[in-house]
Amino acid sequence: MNYSLFITGSPTSSKACHTALDFAEAVVQNSTHTLSGVFFYEEAVSVANALAMPPRDECNIRDEWMQFAQKHSIPLYVCIAAALRRGELNEAEAKRHEVHHHNLASGFQLEGLGSLLSLTLESDRTVRFK
Amino acid sequence: MSTLIYLSSSPYSSNTIKEALDLALVFGTFEQSISIAITGDALALLIASQTPTVRQGKHLFKLLDGLEFYDIENIYVKQDEIAKLAIETWPGVSPLAQESWLNMLDKYSDIYHF
């Protein structure tokens, strides 16, 4: 079965991003399943903030997602409108809004909600984590 | 694919309902079959006399009249809940009795709950 993940829960005030990563790892470890991609929306977009620095002895869920995505070539989409609303910009958006800094972590890409629709259409199941 | 956007959150206590409606409009733009179900705290979205300030958030009631332009024509509410409001609400809803509500949920392949 081909899955996509839709994550909306905050990486700091919920465990949505953590349990979604557990699920994603289980999917790719099972040869009968595939994972098309992951879409972060609402508060979950904060997972892609490169400036978030959890204590060293705690889980860094952003880095864990980055490593997972790189290892398995899974795209990590972050809703562009939700990200901009919450102060997360890539270099192009920083230029467009004429600010000097950008903080979208590498491995994540800003996309519109149309990308969520594309993911959903190409998947047998879209699993939500909130 | 038939998609239901299921709203139960309060419309002005967070960005949740605004972002849920954004999702509905984008899916509608891509010519997907979209319906909306409104229940619980989200029913406040339908109250005609709402006057949110800019600080409280975008005036979401004004978005409702535009839904038909995205071919979003089924806006479901629970019959008993809408009756209890006893206040002027947006008229474009389809009130359903409990059994019809459950049958309605069965019709959709994808449900996004906000």
PDB file of C-alpha atoms in Angstrom:
ATOM      1  CA  MET A   1       0.000   0.000   0.000  1.00  0.00           C
ATOM      2  CA  ASN A   2       1.185   3.502  -0.806  1.00  0.00           C
ATOM      3  CA  TYR A   3       0.901   6.020   2.050  1.00  0.00           C
ATOM      4  CA  SER A   4       1.232   9.738   2.487  1.00  0.00           C
ATOM      5  CA  LEU A   5       1.304  11.532   5.832  1.00  0.00           C
ATOM      6  CA  PHE A   6      -0.510  14.737   6.766  1.00  0.00           C
ATOM      7  CA  ILE A   7       0.817  16.204  10.006  1.00  0.00           C
ATOM      8  CA  THR A   8      -0.784  19.161  11.776  1.00  0.00           C
ATOM      9  CA  GLY A   9       0.217  18.816  15.435  1.00  0.00           C
ATOM     10  CA  SER A  10       2.861  21.060  16.982  1.00  0.00           C
ATOM     11  CA  PRO A  11       6.322  19.483  17.407  1.00  0.00           C
ATOM     12  CA  THR A  12       6.598  21.036  20.886  1.00  0.00           C
ATOM     13  CA  SER A  13       3.115  20.838  22.407  1.00  0.00           C
ATOM     14  CA  SER A  14       2.119  17.489  20.895  1.00  0.00           C
ATOM     15  CA  LYS A  15       3.769  14.245  19.812  1.00  0.00           C
ATOM     16  CA  ALA A  16       2.237  14.313  16.341  1.00  0.00           C
ATOM     17  CA  CYS A  17       5.556  14.757  14.534  1.00  0.00           C
ATOM     18  CA  HIS A  18       7.179  12.042  16.659  1.00  0.00           C
ATOM     19  CA  THR A  19       4.512   9.375  16.222  1.00  0.00           C
ATOM     20  CA  ALA A  20       4.286  10.221  12.523  1.00  0.00           C
ATOM     21  CA  LEU A  21       8.009   9.525  12.187  1.00  0.00           C
ATOM     22  CA  ASP A  22       7.563   6.188  13.995  1.00  0.00           C
ATOM     23  CA  PHE A  23       4.808   5.361  11.513  1.00  0.00           C
ATOM     24  CA  ALA A  24       6.903   6.488   8.544  1.00  0.00           C
ATOM     25  CA  GLU A  25       9.817   4.298   9.643  1.00  0.00           C
ATOM     26  CA  ALA A  26       7.477   1.324   9.979  1.00  0.00           C
ATOM     27  CA  VAL A  27       6.138   1.940   6.467  1.00  0.00           C
ATOM     28  CA  VAL A  28       9.536   2.027   4.765  1.00  0.00           C
ATOM     29  CA  GLN A  29      10.743  -1.026   6.702  1.00  0.00           C
ATOM     30  CA  ASN A  30       7.882  -3.061   5.262  1.00  0.00           C
ATOM     31  CA  SER A  31       8.647  -4.030   1.685  1.00  0.00           C
ATOM     32  CA  THR A  32       4.962  -4.217   0.773  1.00  0.00           C
ATOM     33  CA  HIS A  33       4.413  -0.532   1.588  1.00  0.00           C
ATOM     34  CA  THR A  34       5.742   2.743   0.208  1.00  0.00           C
ATOM     35  CA  LEU A  35       5.641   6.324   1.412  1.00  0.00           C
ATOM     36  CA  SER A  36       5.046   9.023  -1.206  1.00  0.00           C
ATOM     37  CA  GLY A  37       5.714  12.016   0.990  1.00  0.00           C
ATOM     38  CA  VAL A  38       4.920  14.004   4.087  1.00  0.00           C
ATOM     39  CA  PHE A  39       2.967  17.249   4.276  1.00  0.00           C
ATOM     40  CA  PHE A  40       3.249  19.520   7.334  1.00  0.00           C
ATOM     41  CA  TYR A  41       0.375  21.958   7.976  1.00  0.00           C
ATOM     42  CA  GLU A  42      -0.898  24.145  10.807  1.00  0.00           C
ATOM     43  CA  GLU A  43       1.365  24.027  13.893  1.00  0.00           C
ATOM     44  CA  ALA A  44       3.389  21.131  12.490  1.00  0.00           C
ATOM     45  CA  VAL A  45       5.221  23.485  10.147  1.00  0.00           C
ATOM     46  CA  SER A  46       7.347  24.524  13.138  1.00  0.00           C
ATOM     47  CA  VAL A  47       9.216  21.243  12.825  1.00  0.00           C
ATOM     48  CA  ALA A  48      11.128  22.794   9.925  1.00  0.00           C
ATOM     49  CA  ASN A  49      12.428  25.755  11.926  1.00  0.00           C
ATOM     50  CA  ALA A  50      16.217  25.593  11.645  1.00  0.00           C
ATOM     51  CA  LEU A  51      16.593  27.891  14.649  1.00  0.00           C
ATOM     52  CA  ALA A  52      14.747  25.649  17.113  1.00  0.00           C
ATOM     53  CA  MET A  53      17.364  24.201  19.459  1.00  0.00           C
ATOM     54  CA  PRO A  54      16.072  21.538  21.826  1.00  0.00           C
ATOM     55  CA  PRO A  55      18.389  20.532  24.704  1.00  0.00           C
ATOM     56  CA  ARG A  56      21.130  18.183  23.570  1.00  0.00           C
ATOM     57  CA  ASP A  57      19.839  15.330  25.699  1.00  0.00           C
ATOM     58  CA  GLU A  58      16.373  15.478  24.100  1.00  0.00           C
ATOM     59  CA  CYS A  59      15.055  14.276  20.776  1.00  0.00           C
ATOM     60  CA  ASN A  60      15.672  16.699  17.905  1.00  0.00           C
ATOM     61  CA  ILE A  61      12.664  15.780  15.829  1.00  0.00           C
ATOM     62  CA  ARG A  62      13.594  18.176  13.003  1.00  0.00           C
ATOM     63  CA  ASP A  63      16.968  16.502  12.506  1.00  0.00           C
ATOM     64  CA  GLU A  64      15.402  13.045  12.773  1.00  0.00           C
ATOM     65  CA  TRP A  65      12.943  13.900   9.995  1.00  0.00           C
ATOM     66  CA  MET A  66      15.782  15.333   7.878  1.00  0.00           C
ATOM     67  CA  GLN A  67      17.862  12.173   8.282  1.00  0.00           C
ATOM     68  CA  PHE A  68      14.890   9.933   7.549  1.00  0.00           C
ATOM     69  CA  ALA A  69      13.961  11.895   4.432  1.00  0.00           C
ATOM     70  CA  GLN A  70      17.507  11.883   3.128  1.00  0.00           C
ATOM     71  CA  LYS A  71      18.011   8.181   3.773  1.00  0.00           C
ATOM     72  CA  HIS A  72      14.791   7.123   2.069  1.00  0.00           C
ATOM     73  CA  SER A  73      14.405   9.946  -0.489  1.00  0.00           C
ATOM     74  CA  ILE A  74      11.071  11.030   0.950  1.00  0.00           C
ATOM     75  CA  PRO A  75       9.937  14.603   0.185  1.00  0.00           C
ATOM     76  CA  LEU A  76       9.049  16.746   3.204  1.00  0.00           C
ATOM     77  CA  TYR A  77       6.561  19.421   2.165  1.00  0.00           C
ATOM     78  CA  VAL A  78       5.781  22.382   4.407  1.00  0.00           C
ATOM     79  CA  CYS A  79       2.705  24.478   3.636  1.00  0.00           C
ATOM     80  CA  ILE A  80       4.035  27.818   2.475  1.00  0.00           C
ATOM     81  CA  ALA A  81       1.137  29.937   3.794  1.00  0.00           C
ATOM     82  CA  ALA A  82       1.158  28.237   7.200  1.00  0.00           C
ATOM     83  CA  ALA A  83       4.944  28.584   7.398  1.00  0.00           C
ATOM     84  CA  LEU A  84       5.049  32.266   6.480  1.00  0.00           C
ATOM     85  CA  ARG A  85       2.310  32.980   9.009  1.00  0.00           C
ATOM     86  CA  ARG A  86       4.533  31.418  11.686  1.00  0.00           C
ATOM     87  CA  GLY A  87       7.784  33.085  10.707  1.00  0.00           C
ATOM     88  CA  GLU A  88       9.395  30.328   8.672  1.00  0.00           C
ATOM     89  CA  LEU A  89      10.939  31.410   5.414  1.00  0.00           C
ATOM     90  CA  ASN A  90      13.289  29.937   2.875  1.00  0.00           C
ATOM     91  CA  GLU A  91      15.776  32.113   1.049  1.00  0.00           C
ATOM     92  CA  ALA A  92      13.409  32.932  -1.810  1.00  0.00           C
ATOM     93  CA  GLU A  93      10.596  33.996   0.521  1.00  0.00           C
ATOM     94  CA  ALA A  94      12.997  36.067   2.601  1.00  0.00           C
ATOM     95  CA  LYS A  95      13.977  37.952  -0.531  1.00  0.00           C
ATOM     96  CA  ARG A  96      10.357  38.335  -1.617  1.00  0.00           C
ATOM     97  CA  HIS A  97       9.361  39.781   1.755  1.00  0.00           C
ATOM     98  CA  GLU A  98      12.545  41.842   1.981  1.00  0.00           C
ATOM     99  CA  VAL A  99      13.797  40.418   5.266  1.00  0.00           C
ATOM    100  CA  HIS A 100      17.415  39.573   5.952  1.00  0.00           C
ATOM    101  CA  HIS A 101      17.057  36.122   7.477  1.00  0.00           C
ATOM    102  CA  HIS A 102      15.628  32.767   6.522  1.00  0.00           C
ATOM    103  CA  ASN A 103      15.216  29.721   8.723  1.00  0.00           C
ATOM    104  CA  LEU A 104      13.725  26.820   6.789  1.00  0.00           C
ATOM    105  CA  ALA A 105      15.815  23.776   7.591  1.00  0.00           C
ATOM    106  CA  SER A 106      17.447  21.938   4.699  1.00  0.00           C
ATOM    107  CA  GLY A 107      15.557  18.885   3.551  1.00  0.00           C
ATOM    108  CA  PHE A 108      12.193  20.634   3.857  1.00  0.00           C
ATOM    109  CA  GLN A 109      10.521  22.444   0.981  1.00  0.00           C
ATOM    110  CA  LEU A 110       7.789  25.076   0.979  1.00  0.00           C
ATOM    111  CA  GLU A 111       4.814  24.041  -1.140  1.00  0.00           C
ATOM    112  CA  GLY A 112       1.200  25.034  -1.604  1.00  0.00           C
ATOM    113  CA  LEU A 113      -1.778  22.965  -0.531  1.00  0.00           C
ATOM    114  CA  GLY A 114      -1.994  21.665  -4.084  1.00  0.00           C
ATOM    115  CA  SER A 115       0.963  19.434  -3.222  1.00  0.00           C
ATOM    116  CA  LEU A 116      -1.078  17.876  -0.433  1.00  0.00           C
ATOM    117  CA  LEU A 117      -3.793  17.134  -2.955  1.00  0.00           C
ATOM    118  CA  SER A 118      -1.255  15.560  -5.332  1.00  0.00           C
ATOM    119  CA  LEU A 119       0.114  13.404  -2.530  1.00  0.00           C
ATOM    120  CA  THR A 120      -3.373  12.330  -1.546  1.00  0.00           C
ATOM    121  CA  LEU A 121      -4.330  11.437  -5.106  1.00  0.00           C
ATOM    122  CA  GLU A 122      -1.261   9.271  -5.634  1.00  0.00           C
ATOM    123  CA  SER A 123      -1.652   7.451  -2.308  1.00  0.00           C
ATOM    124  CA  ASP A 124      -3.916   4.625  -1.236  1.00  0.00           C
ATOM    125  CA  ARG A 125      -4.080   6.098   2.265  1.00  0.00           C
ATOM    126  CA  THR A 126      -3.363   9.514   3.719  1.00  0.00           C
ATOM    127  CA  VAL A 127      -2.749   9.246   7.450  1.00  0.00           C
ATOM    128  CA  ARG A 128      -3.285  12.279   9.648  1.00  0.00           C
ATOM    129  CA  PHE A 129      -1.307  13.078  12.818  1.00  0.00           C
ATOM    130  CA  LYS A 130      -2.601  15.942  14.954  1.00  0.00           C
TER     131      LYS A 130
ATOM    132  CA  MET B   1     -11.982  11.082  -4.450  1.00  0.00           C
ATOM    133  CA  SER B   2     -14.710  12.650  -2.297  1.00  0.00           C
ATOM    134  CA  THR B   3     -13.465  14.800   0.538  1.00  0.00           C
ATOM    135  CA  LEU B   4     -15.189  16.025   3.666  1.00  0.00           C
ATOM    136  CA  ILE B   5     -13.739  18.869   5.711  1.00  0.00           C
ATOM    137  CA  TYR B   6     -15.058  18.196   9.227  1.00  0.00           C
ATOM    138  CA  LEU B   7     -14.988  21.247  11.476  1.00  0.00           C
ATOM    139  CA  SER B   8     -15.436  21.060  15.241  1.00  0.00           C
ATOM    140  CA  SER B   9     -12.962  23.670  16.531  1.00  0.00           C
ATOM    141  CA  SER B  10     -13.848  27.164  17.651  1.00  0.00           C
ATOM    142  CA  PRO B  11     -13.435  29.576  14.719  1.00  0.00           C
ATOM    143  CA  TYR B  12     -11.560  32.343  16.516  1.00  0.00           C
ATOM    144  CA  SER B  13      -9.582  30.628  19.278  1.00  0.00           C
ATOM    145  CA  SER B  14      -6.831  29.616  16.840  1.00  0.00           C
ATOM    146  CA  ASN B  15      -6.029  29.596  13.122  1.00  0.00           C
ATOM    147  CA  THR B  16      -7.429  26.086  12.776  1.00  0.00           C
ATOM    148  CA  ILE B  17     -10.734  26.906  11.078  1.00  0.00           C
ATOM    149  CA  LYS B  18      -9.143  29.524   8.824  1.00  0.00           C
ATOM    150  CA  GLU B  19      -6.571  26.987   7.682  1.00  0.00           C
ATOM    151  CA  ALA B  20      -9.243  24.312   7.284  1.00  0.00           C
ATOM    152  CA  LEU B  21     -11.250  26.601   5.012  1.00  0.00           C
ATOM    153  CA  ASP B  22      -8.070  27.426   3.070  1.00  0.00           C
ATOM    154  CA  LEU B  23      -7.645  23.690   2.506  1.00  0.00           C
ATOM    155  CA  ALA B  24     -11.253  23.371   1.316  1.00  0.00           C
ATOM    156  CA  LEU B  25     -10.889  26.273  -1.111  1.00  0.00           C
ATOM    157  CA  VAL B  26      -7.625  24.989  -2.588  1.00  0.00           C
ATOM    158  CA  PHE B  27      -9.055  21.496  -3.082  1.00  0.00           C
ATOM    159  CA  GLY B  28     -12.106  23.128  -4.662  1.00  0.00           C
ATOM    160  CA  THR B  29      -9.849  25.116  -6.965  1.00  0.00           C
ATOM    161  CA  PHE B  30      -8.398  21.823  -8.160  1.00  0.00           C
ATOM    162  CA  GLU B  31     -11.937  20.648  -8.964  1.00  0.00           C
ATOM    163  CA  GLN B  32     -12.126  18.098  -6.191  1.00  0.00           C
ATOM    164  CA  SER B  33     -15.488  17.108  -4.777  1.00  0.00           C
ATOM    165  CA  ILE B  34     -15.540  18.895  -1.420  1.00  0.00           C
ATOM    166  CA  SER B  35     -18.183  19.053   1.300  1.00  0.00           C
ATOM    167  CA  ILE B  36     -18.015  20.567   4.755  1.00  0.00           C
ATOM    168  CA  ALA B  37     -19.504  19.303   8.022  1.00  0.00           C
ATOM    169  CA  ILE B  38     -19.802  21.721  10.932  1.00  0.00           C
ATOM    170  CA  THR B  39     -20.427  20.640  14.500  1.00  0.00           C
ATOM    171  CA  GLY B  40     -19.636  21.534  18.103  1.00  0.00           C
ATOM    172  CA  ASP B  41     -17.683  24.733  18.726  1.00  0.00           C
ATOM    173  CA  ALA B  42     -17.265  25.280  14.984  1.00  0.00           C
ATOM    174  CA  LEU B  43     -20.978  26.148  14.716  1.00  0.00           C
ATOM    175  CA  ALA B  44     -20.072  29.656  15.864  1.00  0.00           C
ATOM    176  CA  LEU B  45     -18.723  30.081  12.337  1.00  0.00           C
ATOM    177  CA  LEU B  46     -22.336  30.211  11.114  1.00  0.00           C
ATOM    178  CA  ILE B  47     -23.611  32.970  13.414  1.00  0.00           C
ATOM    179  CA  ALA B  48     -24.641  35.913  11.260  1.00  0.00           C
ATOM    180  CA  SER B  49     -24.035  38.607  13.861  1.00  0.00           C
ATOM    181  CA  GLN B  50     -20.380  37.807  14.462  1.00  0.00           C
ATOM    182  CA  THR B  51     -18.139  40.873  14.393  1.00  0.00           C
ATOM    183  CA  PRO B  52     -14.546  39.746  14.878  1.00  0.00           C
ATOM    184  CA  THR B  53     -11.908  42.431  15.199  1.00  0.00           C
ATOM    185  CA  VAL B  54      -8.746  42.268  13.114  1.00  0.00           C
ATOM    186  CA  ARG B  55      -6.917  41.090  16.229  1.00  0.00           C
ATOM    187  CA  GLN B  56      -9.378  38.230  16.684  1.00  0.00           C
ATOM    188  CA  GLY B  57      -8.943  37.059  13.121  1.00  0.00           C
ATOM    189  CA  LYS B  58     -10.258  37.247   9.597  1.00  0.00           C
ATOM    190  CA  HIS B  59     -14.042  37.577   9.293  1.00  0.00           C
ATOM    191  CA  LEU B  60     -14.708  33.941   8.417  1.00  0.00           C
ATOM    192  CA  PHE B  61     -18.487  34.306   8.049  1.00  0.00           C
ATOM    193  CA  LYS B  62     -17.887  36.379   4.931  1.00  0.00           C
ATOM    194  CA  LEU B  63     -16.111  33.429   3.329  1.00  0.00           C
ATOM    195  CA  LEU B  64     -19.228  31.278   3.473  1.00  0.00           C
ATOM    196  CA  ASP B  65     -21.052  33.001   0.618  1.00  0.00           C
ATOM    197  CA  GLY B  66     -18.046  32.368  -1.605  1.00  0.00           C
ATOM    198  CA  LEU B  67     -17.999  28.603  -1.125  1.00  0.00           C
ATOM    199  CA  GLU B  68     -20.350  27.994  -4.044  1.00  0.00           C
ATOM    200  CA  PHE B  69     -17.787  29.537  -6.405  1.00  0.00           C
ATOM    201  CA  TYR B  70     -15.527  26.614  -5.511  1.00  0.00           C
ATOM    202  CA  ASP B  71     -18.378  24.163  -6.090  1.00  0.00           C
ATOM    203  CA  ILE B  72     -18.610  23.520  -2.354  1.00  0.00           C
ATOM    204  CA  GLU B  73     -22.342  23.206  -2.051  1.00  0.00           C
ATOM    205  CA  ASN B  74     -22.884  20.662   0.714  1.00  0.00           C
ATOM    206  CA  ILE B  75     -22.447  22.259   4.121  1.00  0.00           C
ATOM    207  CA  TYR B  76     -23.801  19.827   6.692  1.00  0.00           C
ATOM    208  CA  VAL B  77     -24.831  20.565  10.260  1.00  0.00           C
ATOM    209  CA  LYS B  78     -26.606  18.475  12.858  1.00  0.00           C
ATOM    210  CA  GLN B  79     -30.309  19.287  12.995  1.00  0.00           C
ATOM    211  CA  ASP B  80     -30.527  19.380  16.788  1.00  0.00           C
ATOM    212  CA  GLU B  81     -27.388  21.475  17.197  1.00  0.00           C
ATOM    213  CA  ILE B  82     -28.417  24.191  14.759  1.00  0.00           C
ATOM    214  CA  ALA B  83     -31.902  24.342  16.301  1.00  0.00           C
ATOM    215  CA  LYS B  84     -30.423  24.898  19.770  1.00  0.00           C
ATOM    216  CA  LEU B  85     -28.486  27.951  18.599  1.00  0.00           C
ATOM    217  CA  ALA B  86     -31.773  29.918  18.338  1.00  0.00           C
ATOM    218  CA  ILE B  87     -30.020  32.797  16.563  1.00  0.00           C
ATOM    219  CA  GLU B  88     -29.764  33.888  12.936  1.00  0.00           C
ATOM    220  CA  THR B  89     -27.272  31.675  11.132  1.00  0.00           C
ATOM    221  CA  TRP B  90     -25.931  31.345   7.614  1.00  0.00           C
ATOM    222  CA  PRO B  91     -28.797  29.885   5.553  1.00  0.00           C
ATOM    223  CA  GLY B  92     -26.816  27.716   3.147  1.00  0.00           C
ATOM    224  CA  VAL B  93     -26.525  24.671   5.402  1.00  0.00           C
ATOM    225  CA  SER B  94     -28.130  21.243   5.132  1.00  0.00           C
ATOM    226  CA  PRO B  95     -29.352  20.132   8.583  1.00  0.00           C
ATOM    227  CA  LEU B  96     -29.185  16.370   9.122  1.00  0.00           C
ATOM    228  CA  ALA B  97     -30.725  14.149  11.767  1.00  0.00           C
ATOM    229  CA  GLN B  98     -28.244  11.962  13.659  1.00  0.00           C
ATOM    230  CA  GLU B  99     -28.747   8.858  11.520  1.00  0.00           C
ATOM    231  CA  SER B 100     -28.406  10.852   8.290  1.00  0.00           C
ATOM    232  CA  TRP B 101     -25.282  12.474   9.718  1.00  0.00           C
ATOM    233  CA  LEU B 102     -23.696   9.069  10.232  1.00  0.00           C
ATOM    234  CA  ASN B 103     -24.747   7.933   6.762  1.00  0.00           C
ATOM    235  CA  MET B 104     -23.278  11.129   5.320  1.00  0.00           C
ATOM    236  CA  LEU B 105     -19.895  10.403   6.919  1.00  0.00           C
ATOM    237  CA  ASP B 106     -19.856   7.008   5.246  1.00  0.00           C
ATOM    238  CA  LYS B 107     -20.042   8.601   1.792  1.00  0.00           C
ATOM    239  CA  TYR B 108     -16.606  10.203   1.874  1.00  0.00           C
ATOM    240  CA  SER B 109     -13.319   8.540   0.986  1.00  0.00           C
ATOM    241  CA  ASP B 110     -11.253  11.233   2.723  1.00  0.00           C
ATOM    242  CA  ILE B 111     -12.163  13.156   5.881  1.00  0.00           C
ATOM    243  CA  TYR B 112     -10.012  15.970   7.256  1.00  0.00           C
ATOM    244  CA  HIS B 113     -10.947  16.854  10.828  1.00  0.00           C
ATOM    245  CA  PHE B 114     -10.102  20.301  12.168  1.00  0.00           C
TER     246      PHE B 114
END
